[in-house]
Tab-separated table of C-alpha atoms and ligand atoms in Angstrom:
chain	number	residue	atom	x	y	z
A	58	MET	CA	0.000	0.000	0.000
A	59	SER	CA	1.253	3.403	-0.836
A	60	PHE	CA	-0.488	6.729	-0.442
A	61	ARG	CA	-0.489	10.172	1.149
A	62	LEU	CA	-3.851	11.063	2.664
A	63	ALA	CA	-4.961	14.589	3.591
A	64	ASN	CA	-8.039	16.383	4.849
A	65	VAL	CA	-8.725	19.148	2.340
A	66	ALA	CA	-11.437	21.484	3.595
A	67	GLY	CA	-13.039	18.636	5.514
A	68	ARG	CA	-12.842	15.991	2.792
A	69	ALA	CA	-10.456	13.075	2.483
A	70	ALA	CA	-8.089	13.505	-0.449
A	71	LEU	CA	-5.067	11.758	-1.906
A	72	VAL	CA	-2.026	13.945	-2.339
A	73	LEU	CA	0.075	13.657	-5.492
A	74	GLY	CA	2.979	16.047	-5.376
A	75	ASP	CA	1.465	19.510	-5.136
A	76	ARG	CA	-2.014	18.365	-6.231
A	77	SER	CA	-4.871	16.772	-4.312
A	78	VAL	CA	-7.586	14.449	-5.570
A	79	ASP	CA	-10.935	14.289	-3.801
A	80	ILE	CA	-11.514	10.623	-3.003
A	81	GLU	CA	-15.286	10.479	-2.912
A	82	SER	CA	-15.880	12.350	-6.148
A	83	THR	CA	-13.066	10.579	-8.003
A	84	THR	CA	-14.582	7.200	-7.144
A	85	ASP	CA	-18.184	8.304	-7.795
A	86	GLY	CA	-18.960	7.662	-4.161
A	87	ARG	CA	-17.518	4.146	-4.030
A	88	LEU	CA	-15.094	5.419	-1.372
A	89	GLY	CA	-16.180	7.981	1.191
A	90	SER	CA	-14.958	11.377	2.319
A	91	GLU	CA	-14.090	10.430	5.896
A	92	ALA	CA	-10.470	9.458	6.428
A	93	GLY	CA	-10.942	7.302	9.491
A	94	GLN	CA	-13.322	4.993	7.663
A	95	LEU	CA	-11.139	4.786	4.573
A	96	LEU	CA	-8.208	3.600	6.639
A	97	SER	CA	-9.995	0.413	7.676
A	98	ALA	CA	-9.097	-0.791	4.161
A	99	PRO	CA	-5.856	0.998	3.258
A	100	SER	CA	-5.403	-1.288	0.263
A	101	ASP	CA	-8.365	0.488	-1.376
A	102	LEU	CA	-6.455	3.754	-1.081
A	103	SER	CA	-3.307	2.216	-2.535
A	104	GLU	CA	-5.284	0.795	-5.408
A	105	LEU	CA	-6.912	4.148	-6.056
A	106	HIS	CA	-3.530	5.835	-5.886
A	107	ARG	CA	-2.131	3.423	-8.467
A	108	SER	CA	-5.102	3.948	-10.771
A	109	LEU	CA	-4.898	7.731	-10.858
A	110	THR	CA	-3.796	9.178	-14.161
A	111	PRO	CA	-2.715	12.756	-14.847
A	112	ALA	CA	-6.120	13.267	-16.464
A	113	VAL	CA	-8.024	12.807	-13.212
A	114	PRO	CA	-9.484	16.064	-11.877
A	115	SER	CA	-7.270	17.498	-9.151
A	116	SER	CA	-6.726	20.737	-7.289
A	117	ALA	CA	-3.630	22.644	-6.347
A	118	LEU	CA	-2.803	21.643	-2.774
A	119	ASP	CA	-3.643	24.621	-0.596
A	120	GLU	CA	-1.969	24.069	2.766
A	121	THR	CA	-4.067	26.751	4.429
A	122	ILE	CA	-7.223	24.664	4.123
A	123	LEU	CA	-5.782	21.399	5.385
A	124	GLY	CA	-7.625	19.951	8.349
A	125	PRO	CA	-6.395	17.252	10.695
A	126	PRO	CA	-6.046	14.198	8.429
A	127	ILE	CA	-7.938	12.182	11.034
A	128	PRO	CA	-10.482	14.701	12.299
A	129	ASN	CA	-12.445	12.456	14.602
A	130	PRO	CA	-10.411	9.544	15.958
A	131	ALA	CA	-12.208	7.179	18.300
A	132	GLN	CA	-9.159	6.845	20.547
A	133	VAL	CA	-6.031	8.943	20.975
A	134	PHE	CA	-3.227	7.409	22.994
A	135	GLY	CA	-0.056	9.120	24.140
A	136	VAL	CA	3.193	7.535	25.279
A	137	GLY	CA	5.230	9.200	27.995
A	138	LEU	CA	9.026	9.013	28.397
A	139	ASN	CA	9.569	6.945	25.265
A	140	TYR	CA	13.031	8.363	24.488
A	141	ALA	CA	15.855	7.847	26.958
A	142	ASN	CA	17.172	11.407	26.566
A	143	HIS	CA	13.710	12.842	27.345
A	144	ALA	CA	13.313	10.650	30.425
A	145	SER	CA	16.712	11.690	31.735
A	146	GLU	CA	16.179	15.412	31.089
A	147	GLY	CA	13.196	15.107	33.435
A	148	GLY	CA	15.205	13.217	36.018
A	149	MET	CA	13.136	10.081	35.414
A	150	ASP	CA	14.112	6.479	34.826
A	151	ALA	CA	13.055	5.008	31.495
A	152	PRO	CA	9.882	2.957	32.076
A	153	ASP	CA	9.850	-0.847	31.970
A	154	LEU	CA	6.476	-0.895	30.208
A	155	PRO	CA	4.916	1.771	27.973
A	156	LEU	CA	3.654	4.715	30.033
A	157	ILE	CA	0.264	5.448	28.446
A	158	PHE	CA	-2.070	8.418	28.754
A	159	THR	CA	-4.892	9.733	26.591
A	160	LYS	CA	-5.302	12.922	24.664
A	161	PHE	CA	-9.012	13.595	24.373
A	162	ARG	CA	-10.061	13.873	20.777
A	163	SER	CA	-11.304	17.424	21.208
A	164	SER	CA	-7.617	18.383	21.354
A	165	ILE	CA	-7.004	17.225	17.772
A	166	ALA	CA	-6.361	20.164	15.472
A	167	ALA	CA	-5.275	21.064	11.961
A	168	PRO	CA	-1.610	21.022	10.916
A	169	ASN	CA	-1.601	24.824	10.803
A	170	ALA	CA	-3.932	25.351	13.784
A	171	GLU	CA	-3.371	28.184	16.210
A	172	ILE	CA	-2.417	26.776	19.628
A	173	GLN	CA	-4.468	28.393	22.367
A	174	LEU	CA	-2.392	28.793	25.525
A	175	ARG	CA	-4.336	29.154	28.770
A	176	SER	CA	-1.388	29.499	31.145
A	177	ASP	CA	2.298	30.437	31.139
A	178	TYR	CA	3.371	26.803	31.564
A	179	CYS	CA	2.626	25.375	28.136
A	180	ASP	CA	5.242	23.322	26.343
A	181	TYR	CA	5.915	21.658	23.011
A	182	GLU	CA	6.566	17.967	22.299
A	183	GLY	CA	7.233	17.046	18.674
A	184	GLU	CA	6.106	13.486	17.993
A	185	LEU	CA	5.608	10.834	15.372
A	186	VAL	CA	1.930	9.852	15.352
A	187	VAL	CA	0.828	6.364	14.330
A	188	VAL	CA	-2.524	6.022	12.562
A	189	ILE	CA	-4.222	2.661	12.946
A	190	GLY	CA	-5.666	1.009	9.847
A	191	PRO	CA	-7.285	-2.414	10.142
A	192	GLY	CA	-8.311	-2.712	13.764
A	193	GLY	CA	-8.033	-5.601	16.128
A	194	ARG	CA	-7.286	-6.806	19.614
A	195	ASP	CA	-4.548	-8.931	21.137
A	196	ILE	CA	-2.258	-8.138	18.208
A	197	SER	CA	1.236	-9.619	18.421
A	198	ALA	CA	4.190	-7.281	18.018
A	199	GLU	CA	5.206	-9.409	15.059
A	200	HIS	CA	2.023	-8.271	13.281
A	201	GLY	CA	2.016	-4.742	14.663
A	202	TRP	CA	2.880	-3.019	11.381
A	203	ASP	CA	-0.006	-4.833	9.635
A	204	HIS	CA	-2.381	-2.646	11.642
A	205	VAL	CA	-0.657	0.658	10.889
A	206	ALA	CA	-2.215	2.537	7.971
A	207	GLY	CA	0.149	5.441	8.129
A	208	LEU	CA	2.246	7.952	10.018
A	209	CYS	CA	1.964	11.680	10.492
A	210	VAL	CA	3.578	14.536	12.401
A	211	GLY	CA	2.067	15.694	15.684
A	212	GLN	CA	2.587	18.066	18.563
A	213	ASP	CA	1.685	16.820	22.023
A	214	VAL	CA	1.269	20.316	23.468
A	215	SER	CA	1.249	20.107	27.240
A	216	ASP	CA	0.204	22.475	30.010
A	217	ARG	CA	2.811	21.395	32.555
A	218	ALA	CA	1.007	23.062	35.430
A	219	VAL	CA	-2.159	21.052	34.839
A	220	GLN	CA	-0.144	17.942	34.008
A	221	MET	CA	1.773	18.129	37.296
A	222	ALA	CA	-0.955	19.587	39.488
A	223	ALA	CA	-1.900	16.254	41.041
A	224	THR	CA	0.176	13.648	42.821
A	225	PRO	CA	0.842	11.366	41.044
A	226	PRO	CA	0.796	13.515	37.882
A	227	GLN	CA	-2.293	13.297	35.664
A	228	PHE	CA	-1.034	13.622	32.135
A	229	SER	CA	-4.269	13.424	30.184
A	230	LEU	CA	-5.999	16.715	30.944
A	231	GLY	CA	-2.874	18.824	30.745
A	232	LYS	CA	-2.372	17.485	27.223
A	233	SER	CA	-5.992	17.795	26.154
A	234	PHE	CA	-6.807	21.477	26.008
A	235	ASP	CA	-8.548	22.303	22.737
A	236	THR	CA	-5.935	22.742	19.959
A	237	PHE	CA	-3.233	20.837	21.919
A	238	GLY	CA	-3.032	18.036	19.344
A	239	PRO	CA	-2.257	19.379	15.872
A	240	ILE	CA	-1.522	16.574	13.404
A	241	GLY	CA	-0.642	16.320	9.735
A	242	PRO	CA	0.077	17.600	7.258
A	243	VAL	CA	-0.748	14.220	5.657
A	244	VAL	CA	-0.910	10.579	6.672
A	245	VAL	CA	1.842	8.736	4.822
A	246	SER	CA	1.626	4.985	4.347
A	247	PRO	CA	4.685	3.279	5.854
A	248	ASP	CA	5.864	1.895	2.512
A	249	GLU	CA	6.257	5.456	1.195
A	250	LEU	CA	9.170	5.855	3.614
A	251	ASP	CA	12.683	4.459	3.206
A	252	ASP	CA	12.715	3.229	6.792
A	253	PRO	CA	9.536	3.948	8.786
A	254	SER	CA	11.359	2.848	11.955
A	255	ALA	CA	14.053	5.526	11.725
A	256	LEU	CA	12.629	8.966	10.964
A	257	HIS	CA	14.421	12.228	11.643
A	258	ILE	CA	12.235	14.541	13.761
A	259	THR	CA	12.845	18.176	14.700
A	260	THR	CA	10.975	20.877	16.587
A	261	ARG	CA	11.856	24.538	16.154
A	262	ILE	CA	10.516	27.448	18.169
A	263	ASN	CA	10.624	30.700	16.190
A	264	GLY	CA	13.190	29.019	13.977
A	265	GLU	CA	15.477	27.915	16.837
A	266	LEU	CA	16.179	24.183	16.891
A	267	ARG	CA	14.979	22.724	20.206
A	268	GLN	CA	14.441	19.027	19.462
A	269	ASP	CA	16.464	16.946	17.026
A	270	GLY	CA	15.960	13.206	17.229
A	271	THR	CA	15.253	9.993	15.417
A	272	THR	CA	12.400	7.583	15.958
A	273	ALA	CA	15.007	4.819	15.848
A	274	ASP	CA	15.552	5.810	19.501
A	275	LEU	CA	12.013	4.971	20.619
A	276	ILE	CA	12.273	2.823	23.751
A	277	PHE	CA	9.034	1.029	22.788
A	278	ASP	CA	8.847	0.811	19.014
A	279	ILE	CA	5.711	1.050	16.919
A	280	PRO	CA	4.864	-2.670	16.706
A	281	THR	CA	5.361	-3.003	20.457
A	282	LEU	CA	3.047	-0.065	21.160
A	283	VAL	CA	0.353	-1.417	18.831
A	284	SER	CA	0.588	-4.808	20.483
A	285	TYR	CA	0.638	-3.471	24.031
A	286	LEU	CA	-2.375	-1.197	23.561
A	287	SER	CA	-4.374	-3.805	21.659
A	288	HIS	CA	-4.176	-6.199	24.579
A	289	VAL	CA	-6.155	-3.664	26.605
A	290	ALA	CA	-8.310	-1.727	24.142
A	291	THR	CA	-9.616	-2.942	20.793
A	292	LEU	CA	-8.025	-0.727	18.153
A	293	SER	CA	-9.978	0.613	15.208
A	294	ALA	CA	-9.271	2.509	12.021
A	295	GLY	CA	-8.194	6.079	12.618
A	296	ASP	CA	-7.064	5.577	16.213
A	297	LEU	CA	-3.959	7.636	16.932
A	298	ILE	CA	-0.851	6.892	18.975
A	299	PHE	CA	1.382	9.856	19.867
A	300	THR	CA	4.579	7.867	20.260
A	301	GLY	CA	6.497	10.162	22.625
A	302	THR	CA	8.916	13.036	22.306
A	303	PRO	CA	12.710	13.192	22.121
A	304	GLY	CA	14.760	15.325	24.488
A	305	GLY	CA	14.767	19.106	24.322
A	306	VAL	CA	11.336	20.022	25.683
A	307	GLY	CA	10.897	23.471	27.176
A	308	VAL	CA	10.147	22.553	30.769
A	309	ALA	CA	13.564	20.990	31.204
A	310	GLN	CA	15.134	24.321	30.214
A	311	GLY	CA	12.656	26.671	31.870
A	312	LEU	CA	11.435	27.767	28.435
A	313	PHE	CA	7.661	27.841	28.009
A	314	LEU	CA	5.525	28.867	25.064
A	315	GLY	CA	4.242	32.413	24.824
A	316	ASP	CA	1.951	34.533	22.686
A	317	GLY	CA	3.101	34.635	19.073
A	318	ASP	CA	5.598	31.793	19.319
A	319	VAL	CA	5.694	29.617	16.219
A	320	ILE	CA	6.213	25.866	16.610
A	321	THR	CA	7.583	24.125	13.519
A	322	THR	CA	7.642	20.340	13.654
A	323	THR	CA	9.157	18.310	10.836
A	324	ILE	CA	9.548	14.618	10.157
A	325	ASP	CA	11.631	13.841	7.086
A	326	GLY	CA	9.587	12.019	4.472
A	327	ILE	CA	6.252	13.063	5.992
A	328	GLY	CA	6.271	16.848	6.171
A	329	THR	CA	5.983	19.852	8.453
A	330	ILE	CA	3.251	21.240	10.665
A	331	THR	CA	3.450	24.888	11.706
A	332	ASN	CA	1.505	26.213	14.664
A	333	ARG	CA	1.422	29.748	15.987
A	334	CYS	CA	0.585	30.172	19.671
A	335	ARG	CA	-1.920	32.619	21.018
A	336	ARG	CA	-2.165	33.426	24.710
A	337	LEU	CA	-5.793	33.469	25.826
A	338	PRO	CA	-6.839	34.572	29.301
A	339	ASP	CA	-5.995	32.107	32.063
A	340	HIS	CA	-8.474	29.347	32.660
A	341	PRO	CA	-9.940	29.858	36.137
A	342	TYR	CA	-8.085	26.936	37.684
A	343	ALA	CA	-4.692	28.210	36.579
A	344	ALA	CA	-4.917	30.759	39.380
A	345	THR	CA	-4.579	27.987	41.941
A	346	ILE	CA	-1.057	27.194	40.807
A	347	PRO	CA	1.366	28.933	43.148
A	348	ALA	CA	3.657	31.609	41.815
A	349	GLY	CA	7.080	30.174	41.170
A	350	TRP	CA	5.652	26.740	40.620
A	351	ARG	CA	8.052	24.331	39.035
A	352	PRO	CA	7.878	20.670	38.123
A	353	ALA	CA	8.190	18.273	41.020
A	354	TRP	CA	11.324	16.737	39.526
A	355	LYS	CA	12.979	20.144	39.445
A	356	ALA	CA	11.895	21.085	42.931
A	357	SER	CA	13.791	18.126	44.359
A	358	THR	CA	17.090	19.034	42.743
A	359	THR	CA	19.471	21.691	43.988
A	360	ASP	CA	18.471	25.106	42.835
A	361	ASP	CA	19.503	26.480	39.480
B	49	LIG	ZN1	4.195	13.511	24.474
């Protein structure tokens, strides 16, 4: 299977170079306009891709109208501390089993979405996002890739204050503010990539390189994550797995996101998502966070 799938103004489309082809209209309705559903049979998309000729009606790809390629996933999983250099920058040991949290699907946003900050403790986490194709349960790691329809770029934006407000920390809400999960720009089928297990990933803030890693360094690789999750929750087409972030996040350096900051996240072979931050008024609960608050792992170290 081989394809690049986008959400163009709310409709699933195949991307061919700088053109896009609307899937539903090209197939006279045989295939639908909703990406999640299409991914239950990724071979249909590959077949369509192969059958397209230059004569097929297409549009110039307008990146400003791209939506999240999977606009309405049933489940969105996140993986914490899945790169050794990120675990150590937080003063944590690498986990023995995948550390899983959820991002609620209302956080999913377009590849060029504005990120709405509600406190001064928001942070970036550039991540490779796995998109499930054929679903299943109790999947072996050996067959993990068979259930992956594609890969895309994501940001696991995190309000560290909310994330660390409870003891033990509660990751899910702090990572689930609206707009905190931009994904895209397209979903790329794994066979489009030279090596889908070793992808170069970078995050820049206002052009400054902050994260520079490779997914070859994932502690729990993609097939392992698919297998692990599927032994708990049945996976279905369009489910997303944010696979974790490499070292270089802001909180470890005392650098948080502010109004106007631009986050640029790139994975070679997939593409780039660009998200400008806007500082909205505090949410009412932010006021309960004490001035000078810092992450628990920092508070226990000697001052800096
Ligand atoms: Zn993350």
